[in-house]
Amino acid sequence: MWRLPFYVPSRCLSFAEIMSKPIIFCVIGTRPEAIKVAPVMLEFQKFADVCRPMLISTGQHKEILYRSLETFGLTPDVDLEIMQHGSTLAQVTSRALEGLDGLVAKYQPACILGQGDTTTAMVAAMDAFYRNVLFGHIEAGLRTDSVRNPFPEEYNRRVCAVTADLHFSPTEWSRDNLLRENRDPKTIFVTGNTGIDAVLLAAQQKDQPWYPDFNGRVILMTTHRRENWGEPQRQIATAARRLVEAYPDTLLITAMHPNPMVRDVIVPILGGHDRIQLIEPPEYGLFVKLIQRSNMILSDSGGVQEEAPAFGIPVLVMRDTTERPEGVTAGTAKLVGTNEEKIFEEGNKLLGDPGAYKAMANAVSPYGDGRASERIRYLVLKSLGIQTTEVPMWD
Ligand code: UDP
């Protein structure tokens, strides 16, 4: 399965070097990719006698990516630093592709791994295709009904699926989506989501302070999605403020995304209240402690939707559709959209009705068992002709 590159590399590794220790590119660009690839990178590092993992960042995100990696003691081996203020998606794509292509030519990886649905992941898939390198897609098979929603993520993940040699699906539902698209069943593996590996690793860390020092109920909120910019985020913030005002025993913590499009809308609505804290995005370890401390989460984040059920924390998902229906089916997440009244009504139900709360506060983890990275390590190395300890698949 491991194919030797057919192009002329700019720096020639010896044949023995290539054959003895295949290089594995773990490509990331944004915070969620950093978090979900970190456990995979750590897993490959345990097998450094047989492979050489390299963490490559395109630099789509900067500070929040580095802060997330800190939790795992990782830094990128290479950062392409492609991001410039006001870049269009086309510019991000072309800079990332050109940068990554140069690295592939230089290091000749035996395998490229991309994660999820970002422009970085799509570019990793494209360059692996152009360079005829084995491509593994982590978190494969999530789908919504429209290629345009979420934009551009749905398009990105579909592109990844077209040429992936190995599809690492987090759940059976995502595997079935790939089967419906006629992907070869022999290339699809239900591994669980590496995000669950990450959240369990972070939760084990003992030295994180518990935050905040508050005796009542904590509502944690994150909102950043492009489709919620503007009016939807105004309604989200207004509903959250109304909930805090309706329940004097609650504290709302909003971990603010750095994007000014988000801050400009929510800060004027949520600022100046003594039970609302607007905080800079905490590094991952602390954010996980915050999830655990929360009584209810309001979020439009994909990753948070997956993490909260691992601790039985109810999540109101402020989106109209989700590519992660498993939490909704399991009953720990509810799709509430972005209408102010609807968010308030559902939040009010959870905060005011102990029965409704109990029904949602189930610690089930439909997204994984914390061993996805081991499975991915086993499958990738096996594809490269290297036998390591096998872990039974999650399905
Ligand atoms: N996260 C974090 N600090 C924060 C907010 C989120 O570490 O202040 C983590 C969160 O636990 C999850 C990931 O970032 O693992 C989700 O990132 P984001 O919501 O930006 O992206 P999405 O998952 O929606 O693609």
XYZ file of C-alpha atoms and ligand atoms in Angstrom:
420
model
C 0.000 0.000 0.000
C 2.848 2.390 0.810
C 3.744 3.944 -2.524
C 7.135 5.393 -3.306
C 6.883 8.911 -4.692
C 7.189 9.179 -8.463
C 8.485 12.750 -8.525
C 12.046 13.984 -8.070
C 12.411 15.238 -4.500
C 14.298 18.459 -3.731
C 16.276 16.764 -0.965
C 17.025 13.123 -1.537
C 16.715 10.871 1.484
C 18.642 7.664 1.196
C 16.576 4.659 0.182
C 17.501 2.964 3.461
C 16.319 5.996 5.418
C 12.965 6.060 3.660
C 12.490 2.333 3.977
C 13.591 2.056 7.587
C 11.573 4.910 9.086
C 8.639 6.177 7.088
C 7.730 9.762 7.788
C 4.115 10.418 8.735
C 2.798 13.940 8.268
C 0.097 14.860 10.807
C -1.299 18.023 9.237
C -3.185 20.606 11.289
C -4.173 24.234 10.904
C -6.849 25.166 13.416
C -7.624 24.667 17.106
C -9.974 21.682 16.710
C -7.470 19.924 14.452
C -4.672 20.537 16.947
C -6.777 19.011 19.730
C -7.962 16.018 17.728
C -4.608 15.250 16.117
C -2.568 15.676 19.319
C -3.409 12.195 20.691
C -2.627 10.656 17.294
C 0.742 12.394 17.222
C 1.469 11.242 20.807
C 0.540 7.706 19.823
C 2.908 7.671 16.827
C 5.640 9.114 19.039
C 5.391 5.975 21.172
C 6.381 4.046 18.031
C 9.333 6.255 17.122
C 11.519 3.195 16.614
C 9.535 2.293 13.484
C 8.234 5.630 12.149
C 8.891 9.339 12.247
C 5.758 11.397 12.900
C 5.932 15.089 12.018
C 3.398 17.655 13.170
C 2.852 20.146 10.359
C 0.795 23.303 10.855
C -0.378 25.416 7.960
C -0.939 28.244 10.452
C -4.640 28.854 9.745
C -4.923 29.579 13.482
C -2.024 30.871 15.512
C -2.250 31.483 19.268
C -5.251 29.273 19.961
C -3.600 26.410 18.089
C -0.380 26.698 20.094
C -2.275 27.021 23.368
C -4.250 23.867 22.590
C -1.106 21.924 21.777
C 0.493 23.042 25.060
C -1.938 20.835 26.965
C -0.325 17.841 25.255
C 3.266 19.124 25.424
C 3.442 19.421 21.628
C 4.606 22.106 19.199
C 4.523 21.864 15.404
C 7.690 20.590 13.738
C 6.973 23.025 10.912
C 4.609 25.994 10.808
C 3.881 27.311 7.313
C 2.389 30.527 8.779
C 0.163 31.089 5.765
C -2.418 33.333 7.413
C -2.555 36.996 6.526
C -5.142 39.493 7.665
C -8.270 39.493 5.496
C -7.318 36.426 3.423
C -9.994 34.908 1.217
C -10.674 31.170 1.314
C -9.053 30.855 -2.110
C -5.901 32.571 -0.852
C -5.762 30.353 2.238
C -6.188 27.299 0.032
C -3.516 28.238 -2.485
C -0.947 29.300 0.136
C -1.512 26.179 2.224
C -1.306 23.917 -0.820
C 1.890 25.477 -2.089
C 3.482 25.412 1.367
C 2.512 21.830 2.092
C 3.592 20.690 -1.351
C 7.076 22.068 -0.698
C 7.283 20.094 2.534
C 6.072 16.908 0.896
C 8.742 17.303 -1.780
C 11.373 17.897 0.893
C 10.501 15.178 3.406
C 8.781 12.605 1.191
C 6.289 11.395 3.794
C 5.030 7.856 3.389
C 1.645 8.925 4.708
C -0.251 12.184 5.159
C -2.985 12.433 7.776
C -5.595 15.185 7.667
C -8.358 15.739 10.194
C -11.939 16.866 9.804
C -13.262 19.542 7.545
C -10.991 22.560 7.370
C -9.262 24.099 4.377
C -6.054 22.596 5.796
C -7.559 19.089 5.762
C -8.762 19.542 2.187
C -5.346 20.770 1.095
C -3.656 17.798 2.796
C -5.914 15.462 0.803
C -5.258 17.308 -2.440
C -1.503 17.316 -2.054
C -1.432 13.653 -1.061
C -3.327 12.989 -4.301
C -1.019 15.109 -6.478
C 2.057 13.523 -4.909
C 0.663 9.992 -4.842
C 1.118 9.640 -1.086
C -1.082 7.477 1.123
C -3.789 9.703 2.651
C -5.665 8.942 5.855
C -8.704 11.030 6.792
C -9.368 11.307 10.514
C -13.028 11.948 11.434
C -14.263 10.747 8.059
C -17.861 10.532 6.927
C -19.610 13.343 8.811
C -22.247 14.798 6.517
C -25.059 17.308 6.317
C -27.653 17.427 3.528
C -26.094 20.404 1.766
C -22.575 20.739 0.423
C -22.851 24.475 1.231
C -23.770 24.108 4.902
C -21.681 24.379 6.999
C -19.652 26.513 4.650
C -16.989 25.659 3.590
C -16.531 22.673 5.913
C -19.004 20.332 4.262
C -17.260 20.788 0.920
C -13.841 20.282 2.501
C -14.688 16.971 4.124
C -16.327 15.658 0.972
C -13.151 16.468 -0.975
C -11.116 14.554 1.631
C -13.302 11.488 1.093
C -12.820 11.404 -2.682
C -9.202 10.276 -2.556
C -8.638 9.009 0.998
C -6.953 5.598 1.127
C -7.973 5.166 4.766
C -11.188 6.623 6.188
C -11.175 6.759 9.993
C -14.848 7.141 10.835
C -15.713 8.145 14.385
C -19.039 6.276 14.472
C -21.133 3.756 12.561
C -23.329 6.580 11.306
C -20.369 8.275 9.650
C -19.185 4.964 8.207
C -22.642 4.433 6.688
C -22.489 7.861 5.051
C -19.299 6.807 3.280
C -20.789 3.486 2.240
C -23.753 5.352 0.740
C -21.224 7.286 -1.346
C -19.864 3.966 -2.618
C -16.490 4.219 -0.874
C -14.696 0.900 -0.694
C -15.789 -0.792 2.581
C -12.282 -2.225 3.005
C -10.913 1.308 3.413
C -13.370 2.434 6.117
C -12.708 1.804 9.816
C -14.839 2.806 12.789
C -12.198 4.055 15.212
C -14.161 6.408 17.481
C -13.353 10.106 17.500
C -9.834 11.140 18.503
C -11.501 14.126 20.210
C -12.634 11.720 22.923
C -9.034 10.518 23.360
C -8.061 14.181 23.732
C -10.756 15.111 26.222
C -10.036 12.065 28.406
C -6.297 12.804 28.355
C -6.941 16.414 29.322
C -9.392 15.448 32.067
C -6.739 13.195 33.653
C -4.350 16.100 34.107
C -4.182 16.863 37.789
C -2.575 20.280 37.808
C -5.397 22.248 36.168
C -7.125 24.639 38.576
C -10.866 24.328 38.936
C -12.440 27.436 37.608
C -14.441 29.441 38.496
C -14.803 29.927 42.229
C -18.614 30.005 42.233
C -21.086 27.958 44.229
C -24.101 28.101 41.938
C -24.814 26.668 38.526
C -22.438 27.382 35.650
C -23.574 27.897 32.069
C -20.732 27.670 29.580
C -21.146 29.257 26.170
C -19.100 29.224 22.964
C -20.174 30.586 19.622
C -18.022 31.139 16.583
C -19.554 29.596 13.492
C -19.496 31.615 10.308
C -23.175 30.960 9.577
C -24.050 32.456 12.987
C -22.149 35.724 12.509
C -24.300 38.836 12.862
C -28.003 38.553 13.686
C -27.978 34.891 14.842
C -25.195 35.670 17.312
C -27.106 38.726 18.533
C -30.070 36.480 19.310
C -27.852 33.836 20.951
C -26.226 36.415 23.241
C -29.567 38.024 24.138
C -31.101 34.648 25.044
C -28.076 33.788 27.199
C -28.333 37.085 29.076
C -32.051 36.562 29.665
C -31.334 33.112 31.142
C -28.796 34.523 33.592
C -31.225 37.239 34.610
C -34.020 34.667 35.101
C -31.878 32.411 37.328
C -29.967 34.289 40.053
C -28.015 31.149 41.022
C -26.290 30.955 37.621
C -23.019 32.245 36.244
C -22.516 32.484 32.485
C -18.985 31.992 31.232
C -18.422 32.858 27.613
C -15.131 31.665 26.161
C -14.798 34.183 23.382
C -13.502 33.209 19.979
C -10.750 35.626 18.884
C -12.634 36.534 15.703
C -13.737 40.209 15.907
C -16.875 39.360 13.900
C -18.006 37.425 16.975
C -16.752 39.782 19.672
C -18.211 42.932 18.136
C -21.694 41.420 18.435
C -21.654 39.583 21.743
C -19.567 41.850 23.980
C -22.017 44.810 23.968
C -24.890 42.438 24.828
C -23.171 40.351 27.493
C -20.775 42.895 28.992
C -21.356 44.712 32.295
C -23.225 41.972 34.202
C -21.756 40.702 37.487
C -22.737 37.081 36.751
C -21.459 37.036 33.190
C -17.777 36.473 32.549
C -16.380 37.106 29.094
C -13.053 35.336 29.026
C -10.254 34.831 26.526
C -10.344 31.296 25.099
C -8.767 29.140 27.798
C -6.138 26.632 26.788
C -7.604 23.210 26.216
C -6.847 21.594 29.597
C -8.595 24.381 31.448
C -11.472 24.449 28.980
C -12.066 20.754 29.619
C -12.187 21.445 33.374
C -14.735 24.160 32.622
C -16.867 21.696 30.659
C -16.757 19.302 33.608
C -17.719 22.084 36.034
C -20.650 23.250 33.872
C -24.287 22.427 34.460
C -25.376 23.352 30.965
C -23.576 24.269 27.740
C -24.738 26.553 24.965
C -22.591 26.045 21.903
C -22.408 25.988 18.131
C -19.062 24.178 18.216
C -18.651 20.736 16.700
C -15.980 19.622 19.160
C -17.842 20.791 22.258
C -20.919 18.811 21.116
C -18.759 15.699 21.193
C -16.939 16.426 24.444
C -19.843 17.377 26.715
C -21.642 13.991 26.453
C -18.462 12.287 27.703
C -19.178 13.975 31.058
C -22.984 13.922 30.930
C -23.326 17.680 30.512
C -26.428 18.729 28.516
C -25.663 20.809 25.424
C -28.040 23.067 23.566
C -26.657 23.183 20.045
C -27.267 26.580 18.521
C -27.440 25.459 14.923
C -30.214 24.365 12.575
C -28.469 21.204 11.410
C -25.717 19.068 12.807
C -23.339 16.596 11.248
C -23.114 14.993 14.697
C -26.600 13.561 15.302
C -25.354 10.842 17.641
C -25.478 13.105 20.724
C -29.007 14.195 19.827
C -30.057 10.548 19.451
C -28.386 9.673 22.760
C -30.359 12.513 24.357
C -27.485 14.621 25.733
C -27.627 17.263 22.995
C -30.560 19.163 21.587
C -30.649 21.186 18.352
C -32.200 24.527 19.243
C -31.258 26.771 16.301
C -30.447 30.440 16.757
C -33.812 31.994 17.525
C -33.701 33.948 20.809
C -37.085 32.725 22.056
C -36.314 29.084 21.282
C -32.914 29.179 23.000
C -34.429 30.881 26.039
C -37.305 28.406 26.163
C -35.029 25.343 25.983
C -32.546 26.818 28.476
C -35.415 27.715 30.790
C -36.654 24.114 30.611
C -33.255 22.730 31.572
C -32.614 25.204 34.377
C -36.157 25.187 35.735
C -37.271 21.574 35.401
C -35.126 18.985 37.254
C -36.873 16.153 35.373
C -35.988 17.613 31.970
C -32.443 18.194 33.195
C -32.015 14.665 34.477
C -33.241 13.231 31.184
C -30.426 15.005 29.320
C -27.629 14.671 31.881
C -26.535 11.195 30.869
C -22.898 10.309 30.714
C -22.869 8.464 27.424
C -20.130 8.865 24.895
C -21.524 8.044 21.459
C -18.340 9.419 19.912
C -15.657 7.071 21.143
C -13.965 5.117 23.895
C -10.666 6.991 24.037
C -8.707 4.499 21.905
C -9.216 5.956 18.421
C -5.577 7.076 18.126
C -4.291 3.582 18.876
C -6.501 2.165 16.120
C -5.320 4.799 13.672
C -1.680 4.100 14.563
C -2.216 0.380 14.024
C -3.997 0.846 10.670
C -1.575 3.406 9.257
C 1.519 1.430 10.190
C -0.065 -1.763 8.877
C -0.695 -0.016 5.552
C 2.998 0.865 5.494
C 3.915 -2.773 6.088
C 4.729 -2.363 9.794
C 2.968 -4.650 12.244
C 2.224 -3.183 15.699
C -0.192 -4.018 18.508
C -3.740 -4.311 17.213
C -6.717 -2.768 18.972
C -10.214 -4.130 18.182
C -12.291 -1.653 16.186
C -14.918 0.328 18.043
C -18.002 -1.045 16.214
N -11.968 24.891 23.000
C -10.927 25.343 23.795
N -11.029 26.595 24.353
C -12.102 27.401 24.120
C -13.164 26.928 23.304
C -13.063 25.659 22.743
O -9.947 24.644 24.004
O -12.128 28.508 24.616
C -11.868 23.549 22.393
C -13.041 22.653 22.595
O -12.925 21.893 23.791
C -13.020 21.776 21.354
C -12.422 22.672 20.307
O -11.795 23.735 20.990
O -12.160 20.656 21.511
C -13.510 23.157 19.412
O -13.059 24.176 18.623
P -14.040 25.108 17.816
O -15.308 25.251 18.574
O -13.261 26.321 17.494
O -14.232 24.335 16.446
P -15.271 23.251 15.908
O -15.181 22.056 16.804
O -16.627 23.880 15.894
O -14.790 22.947 14.531
